Structures are given as C-alpha cells and as structure tokens.
C-alpha cells in the first residue's frame, strides 16, 4: 500500500523536473514575523538554512490552493523555520519533502494546519517542544509522519490520514493525540517493526478512528526520561470511543523501563486487538483498564507489578483473552448487577482466566446496587481445582477461572472464596455422622473474613 502512495509522489516530482523553478513563496527572503504566501510551483521552498537568514521566528506561511512547494532546487528541508512559526496548507495546496529531507521542520511551538497534502522522503512534519498539528487532509512519509518532542498536540480529523513507514506519530512527554481518522504504520521490515503511535506519556483519544500497525504496535509507551530529582512520571490515558479500533501486534504496549501508570478506557463499540495474542501490556506502575458499553478486547491483558485495577462495567462487553495481574494488591471489579454481569458476553469463550500475583488480589462486587454475601451464595458455585485455582459457575454454561485471588469484596463485608466453596462430604466415624445428619450432601459456608 505504501508504494502506491509514493508512486504518486514520484509522478509529481517528474512533473516538477520538467517545469522551470519559480520562487513563488513571497517574500523570497522573509524577516521575523513576516507573512509568506506560496502560489504556483516553488522548488526552492522556504528554508532558513538555504536562505542563510539564521533563525526565523514568528513566520506565518500560507500555501494557497494549487500551490506546490518542494525542496527540489534547495536540497534542504522544504519549509524550515524557528520558533512560533505557523504553516497553513489550504485545500489544493501541497508540500513535498524530496531528496531525503523533511517536508516541514519547525522549532519550538510551531503550528501546522493541513487541509490537503504533505509528503516526505524523511519526516513529513518535524518539530521540537510544543508542536501543534491539525490535519484535515493527507500526511505521508517514508520515516515518521509527525516527529516531535514534549507537549505536542496532534489532531487528526474525521477522514484524515497520517500514514508512515516508521511511526505515524512519534512524540515525547505530555502529548495530546486526538484521532477521528487513520493513524497507520505501514512499515514492512519485520526486523525493525514500528508503531502507529509512539509516545512517552500523555493522552490518546481515538474517537471512531483507526490506530493500526501490522508489524509493530498500535500504541507504544516508551520509557519516560525524567528531567531531574523533582521530576515525576505522568499518568497516561488512552480512551477508545465510538467504533474506534486500536490494533497491532500488541494493541497497547509499554516498554519495560516505563514504570508510570496507564489508564485505558474502552467505550461504546470500540475494540482493542493484538495480532500476537496480547491486546495490552501495561508494564509496571499502577494501571487501570475499564470496559464499558459493548467494548471488546481480543487478546490477553498484562497489567504488570504494583496495584492495578481491571473493571468490567457492562454485561455487553467482550473479553476474548485472559487477564494477568502482577505483584501488588490488585482488584477485579465487576460493576453492575451480578446476574447481568455473568449472563452477558463479557467472556467470549469458556475458561477465561484472571491470574493474580503476590499480594492481596480481590474480586469486588461493590456498586451502587447492594450485592451481598447472600446474593453471591445464591448465584454462584465456587469450585476449587487446587489450593489457589477455582472457578465461578453462575449456571449460564460458561465458567470464569481465578488463580491466586484472595478476597471477595461484597456490600456486607470481605470474604474468602473458600467461604462459599462447594465442599464434598468426607467419610466420618459414627459420631461425626450424627453431628452432620441434618446438613445434606453439600454445605455452603459463609463466614465473614476477619479484618
């Protein structure tokens, strides 16, 4: 698919080679704060390096409809400016970064508003801290689509695309990414897979869009490089809404050295998929996964060490995979009426398993509607297959398995799962039989766990 896009760029380049070079971005040599307007075909671009002007601050560049701006004659980045620059590409305008260069290269607090087409042999848009990109058109690159440092904001509107052979979006800390369109990595190098979104920390909101990598990950959180002793890792957020899809070898991946927290929320009919069988690997840190409405997860979820929470908030969610908690005091929260939760499709097949770790792991039924120990005993059968593995059977034809879970939190207290276990009768001496005569074949024990 990538080759088709770049064949189109090659065709445009051939047309430009056959045409004379016109300096159609005026003024040709701007000063700080100037408005530069580009019309027609311009092969010199607007590079402060090529112009020898030093740093150009506060320059506003407007690429008009029908204008085609490239670096074919300059050999530098097509548009290269310093701090606080603004580049606006109107409908019908095009910026090409040829000869292995970036299309747009800005320093701190740059802004790019794309309403048509940006293409590059290197990065389509490269910026330092505080870059803003608002894309309503098409951005494509052989390397990164957008490559920025900290505090970046990327808005990819409905119907818009950012497609790259490397990361579609690569940003640093405290990023904000809002996607209604397509963020895709199309790299084909299996030895060096890249991601659709690569960031250190921040917020990713996928509102009905597609975040996709075939060989890499949908979203990858890198290790956060702290600036000093007083610097702390930020909490990052992923919100998948509408019918949004986050998909990759791992849907959401976290580098091993990243120990900050990730809060992942799936709403509506959104889905999170992992081609490798792992939907999310959130690593160490206090992480949260919430499933709402009819959201779907396809693949296992690894929450890593520290105190983590996995919430099922609707009977209509689909969980096609297992959930692994690491070391720490973890919670699986089922928020809603117990009967509805377990009669729904929130597990796709039998044998869905929740695996705890060292620490205190709790299954919680706390919600606005009271769900008591009597309710639990009336609904569920608890069957132990070993000392630390048991199943819950609510009589709906599917079992949910638990390993290394300790507590059951209900509205009337905290209990041990063994308090509700179905215990098979044990042969006793005659005196013992007299004592048990009125208890029948199975006994359900409900003992409040001591605090």
Coordinates of C-alpha atoms in Angstrom, one line a residue, residues 173-444:
X173 CA 6.1 13.6 27.2
X174 CA 2.7 15.1 28.0
X175 CA 1.4 14.6 24.4
X176 CA -2.2 15.0 23.4
X177 CA -3.4 13.0 20.4
X178 CA -7.0 13.1 19.2
X179 CA -7.8 10.8 16.3
X180 CA -11.0 10.5 14.3
X181 CA -9.3 9.3 11.1
X182 CA -6.5 7.0 10.3
X183 CA -3.1 6.7 12.0
X184 CA -1.2 3.9 10.3
X185 CA 2.3 2.5 10.3
X186 CA 2.8 0.6 7.1
X187 CA 6.5 -0.5 7.5
X188 CA 7.4 -3.9 6.1
X189 CA 10.7 -4.5 7.9
X190 CA 9.9 -7.4 10.3
X191 CA 13.4 -7.0 11.9
X192 CA 12.6 -3.4 12.8
X193 CA 8.8 -3.1 13.4
X194 CA 7.5 0.4 14.1
X195 CA 4.3 1.7 15.7
X196 CA 1.2 3.7 14.8
X197 CA 1.6 6.0 17.8
X198 CA 4.8 6.2 19.8
X199 CA 4.9 8.4 22.9
X200 CA 6.5 8.8 26.3
X201 CA 3.4 10.0 28.2
X202 CA 0.2 11.8 27.6
X203 CA -3.4 11.3 26.4
X204 CA -4.6 9.4 23.3
X205 CA -8.2 9.7 22.4
X206 CA -9.4 7.6 19.5
X207 CA -12.9 8.8 18.6
X208 CA -14.2 6.3 16.0
X209 CA -10.8 6.2 14.2
X210 CA -8.2 3.5 13.3
X211 CA -4.9 3.3 15.0
X212 CA -3.1 0.5 13.3
X213 CA 0.3 -1.2 12.8
X214 CA 0.7 -4.5 11.0
X215 CA 4.2 -5.5 12.3
X216 CA 4.5 -3.1 15.2
X217 CA 2.2 -2.0 18.0
X218 CA -0.9 0.2 17.8
X219 CA 0.2 2.5 20.7
X220 CA 3.7 2.2 22.3
X221 CA 4.6 4.0 25.5
X222 CA 8.4 4.5 25.7
X223 CA 10.4 4.8 28.8
X224 CA 10.0 8.2 30.3
X225 CA 13.2 10.1 30.7
X226 CA 12.9 12.2 33.8
X227 CA 14.5 15.7 33.8
X228 CA 15.7 15.8 37.4
X229 CA 15.2 14.8 41.0
X230 CA 12.0 16.7 41.3
X231 CA 10.5 15.3 38.1
X232 CA 7.9 12.6 38.3
X233 CA 6.4 10.3 35.7
X234 CA 3.0 11.4 34.5
X235 CA -0.1 9.2 34.3
X236 CA -1.1 8.5 30.7
X237 CA -4.6 7.9 29.4
X238 CA -6.0 6.0 26.4
X239 CA -9.6 6.4 25.6
X240 CA -11.1 4.4 22.8
X241 CA -14.6 5.6 21.8
X242 CA -17.3 5.2 19.2
X243 CA -16.4 2.3 17.0
X244 CA -12.7 3.1 17.3
X245 CA -10.1 0.4 16.7
X246 CA -6.6 0.2 18.2
X247 CA -4.8 -2.7 16.6
X248 CA -1.2 -4.0 16.3
X249 CA 1.0 -6.9 17.2
X250 CA 0.2 -5.6 20.7
X251 CA -2.6 -3.2 20.8
X252 CA -1.1 -1.1 23.6
X253 CA 2.5 -1.8 24.6
X254 CA 4.6 -0.4 27.3
X255 CA 8.4 -0.5 27.3
X256 CA 9.9 -2.5 30.2
X257 CA 11.7 0.6 31.6
X258 CA 8.4 2.6 31.8
X259 CA 7.1 2.4 35.3
X260 CA 4.5 5.1 35.1
X261 CA 0.7 4.5 35.1
X262 CA -1.5 3.9 32.1
X263 CA -5.3 4.3 32.4
X264 CA -7.1 2.6 29.5
X265 CA -10.8 3.1 28.9
X266 CA -12.9 1.5 26.2
X267 CA -16.4 2.9 25.5
X268 CA -19.2 2.2 23.0
X269 CA -18.4 -0.5 20.4
X270 CA -14.7 0.2 20.3
X271 CA -12.1 -2.6 20.2
X272 CA -8.6 -3.3 21.2
X273 CA -6.8 -6.1 19.3
X274 CA -3.4 -7.8 19.5
X275 CA -2.3 -9.9 16.5
X276 CA 0.3 -11.6 18.7
X277 CA -2.4 -12.7 21.2
X278 CA -1.6 -9.8 23.6
X279 CA -4.1 -6.9 23.5
X280 CA -2.3 -4.8 26.1
X281 CA 0.9 -5.0 28.1
X282 CA 0.9 -2.1 30.5
X283 CA 4.0 -3.0 32.5
X284 CA 4.9 -1.8 36.0
X285 CA 3.0 1.1 37.5
X286 CA -0.5 1.5 38.9
X287 CA -2.6 0.7 35.9
X288 CA -6.3 0.7 35.2
X289 CA -8.4 -0.9 32.4
X290 CA -12.1 -0.2 32.1
X291 CA -14.6 -1.9 29.8
X292 CA -17.8 -0.1 29.2
X293 CA -20.9 -0.5 27.0
X294 CA -20.2 -3.0 24.2
X295 CA -16.4 -2.6 24.1
X296 CA -14.3 -5.5 23.0
X297 CA -10.8 -6.8 23.9
X298 CA -9.3 -9.5 21.7
X299 CA -6.1 -10.9 23.3
X300 CA -4.6 -11.2 26.8
X301 CA -4.1 -8.2 29.1
X302 CA -0.9 -7.9 31.2
X303 CA -1.1 -5.3 34.0
X304 CA 2.4 -5.7 35.4
X305 CA 3.5 -5.1 39.0
X306 CA 2.1 -2.6 41.5
X307 CA -1.5 -2.1 42.4
X308 CA -3.7 -2.5 39.3
X309 CA -7.5 -2.4 38.6
X310 CA -9.4 -4.2 35.9
X311 CA -13.1 -3.1 35.7
X312 CA -16.0 -4.7 33.8
X313 CA -18.8 -2.1 33.8
X314 CA -21.3 -3.8 31.4
X315 CA -22.7 -7.2 30.7
X316 CA -22.3 -6.4 26.9
X317 CA -18.5 -6.2 26.7
X318 CA -16.5 -8.9 25.1
X319 CA -13.3 -10.2 26.7
X320 CA -11.7 -12.7 24.4
X321 CA -8.5 -13.4 26.4
X322 CA -7.1 -13.7 29.9
X323 CA -6.0 -11.0 32.4
X324 CA -2.7 -11.2 34.3
X325 CA -2.1 -9.2 37.3
X326 CA 1.5 -8.8 38.7
X327 CA 2.9 -8.3 42.1
X328 CA 0.8 -5.9 44.2
X329 CA -2.7 -5.5 45.7
X330 CA -4.9 -5.8 42.7
X331 CA -8.7 -5.6 42.1
X332 CA -11.0 -7.1 39.5
X333 CA -14.2 -5.0 39.8
X334 CA -17.5 -6.2 38.4
X335 CA -19.7 -3.1 38.5
X336 CA -23.3 -3.9 37.8
X337 CA -26.0 -6.4 38.8
X338 CA -24.2 -9.7 39.4
X339 CA -26.7 -11.8 37.4
X340 CA -26.5 -9.5 34.3
X341 CA -22.7 -9.3 34.5
X342 CA -22.3 -13.1 34.4
X343 CA -25.0 -13.8 31.9
X344 CA -23.6 -11.4 29.4
X345 CA -21.0 -11.9 26.7
X346 CA -18.1 -10.3 28.5
X347 CA -16.2 -13.5 28.2
X348 CA -16.2 -14.9 24.6
X349 CA -15.4 -18.5 25.4
X350 CA -15.2 -20.8 28.4
X351 CA -12.0 -20.8 30.5
X352 CA -11.4 -17.1 30.7
X353 CA -8.9 -16.7 33.5
X354 CA -7.9 -13.9 35.8
X355 CA -4.5 -14.5 37.3
X356 CA -3.4 -12.7 40.4
X357 CA 0.1 -12.4 41.8
X358 CA 1.9 -12.0 45.0
X359 CA 0.0 -9.5 47.1
X360 CA -3.7 -9.2 48.0
X361 CA -5.9 -9.8 45.0
X362 CA -9.6 -9.0 45.3
X363 CA -12.8 -9.7 43.3
X364 CA -15.1 -6.7 44.0
X365 CA -18.8 -6.5 43.5
X366 CA -19.2 -3.1 45.1
X367 CA -21.5 -0.9 43.2
X368 CA -24.4 1.5 43.7
X369 CA -26.8 -1.6 44.0
X370 CA -26.0 -3.7 47.0
X371 CA -24.7 -7.2 46.2
X372 CA -24.5 -9.2 49.5
X373 CA -23.0 -12.5 50.5
X374 CA -26.4 -14.0 50.3
X375 CA -26.8 -12.8 46.7
X376 CA -23.4 -14.2 45.9
X377 CA -24.1 -17.6 47.5
X378 CA -27.5 -17.8 45.7
X379 CA -26.0 -17.1 42.3
X380 CA -22.5 -18.7 42.2
X381 CA -21.0 -22.0 42.8
X382 CA -17.3 -21.9 43.7
X383 CA -15.3 -24.9 42.7
X384 CA -11.6 -25.3 43.7
X385 CA -9.4 -27.3 41.4
X386 CA -6.3 -26.6 43.5
X387 CA -5.4 -24.6 46.6
X388 CA -5.1 -21.4 44.5
X389 CA -7.3 -22.0 41.4
X390 CA -11.0 -22.1 41.4
X391 CA -13.9 -21.4 39.0
X392 CA -17.1 -19.4 39.3
X393 CA -20.2 -21.0 37.8
X394 CA -23.4 -19.0 37.6
X395 CA -25.2 -21.6 35.7
X396 CA -25.1 -19.9 32.3
X397 CA -22.9 -22.5 30.6
X398 CA -19.5 -20.8 31.0
X399 CA -17.0 -20.8 33.7
X400 CA -14.7 -18.0 34.8
X401 CA -11.4 -19.1 36.4
X402 CA -9.3 -17.4 39.0
X403 CA -5.8 -18.1 40.2
X404 CA -4.1 -16.6 43.2
X405 CA -7.1 -14.5 44.2
X406 CA -7.6 -13.9 47.9
X407 CA -10.6 -11.8 48.8
X408 CA -14.2 -11.3 47.7
X409 CA -15.5 -7.8 48.5
X410 CA -19.3 -7.5 48.8
X411 CA -21.6 -4.9 50.2
X412 CA -21.8 -6.6 53.5
X413 CA -18.1 -7.4 54.0
X414 CA -15.0 -9.0 52.8
X415 CA -14.9 -12.8 52.5
X416 CA -12.7 -15.6 51.4
X417 CA -13.7 -17.6 48.3
X418 CA -13.5 -20.8 50.4
X419 CA -16.3 -19.4 52.5
X420 CA -18.6 -20.2 49.5
X421 CA -17.0 -23.3 48.2
X422 CA -19.0 -26.4 47.5
X423 CA -17.4 -29.0 49.8
X424 CA -17.8 -32.7 49.1
X425 CA -18.8 -34.9 52.1
X426 CA -15.9 -36.7 53.8
X427 CA -16.5 -40.1 55.5
X428 CA -16.6 -39.7 59.2
X429 CA -16.9 -42.0 62.2
X430 CA -20.4 -42.7 63.5
X431 CA -20.3 -39.9 66.0
X432 CA -19.4 -37.5 63.3
X433 CA -22.2 -38.7 61.1
X434 CA -24.7 -37.9 63.8
X435 CA -23.3 -34.4 64.0
X436 CA -23.7 -33.9 60.2
X437 CA -27.0 -35.7 59.9
X438 CA -29.1 -32.6 59.0
X439 CA -26.6 -30.9 56.6
X440 CA -27.1 -32.9 53.4
X441 CA -24.6 -33.7 50.7
X442 CA -23.2 -30.2 50.1
X443 CA -22.6 -27.4 52.5
X444 CA -22.3 -23.7 51.6

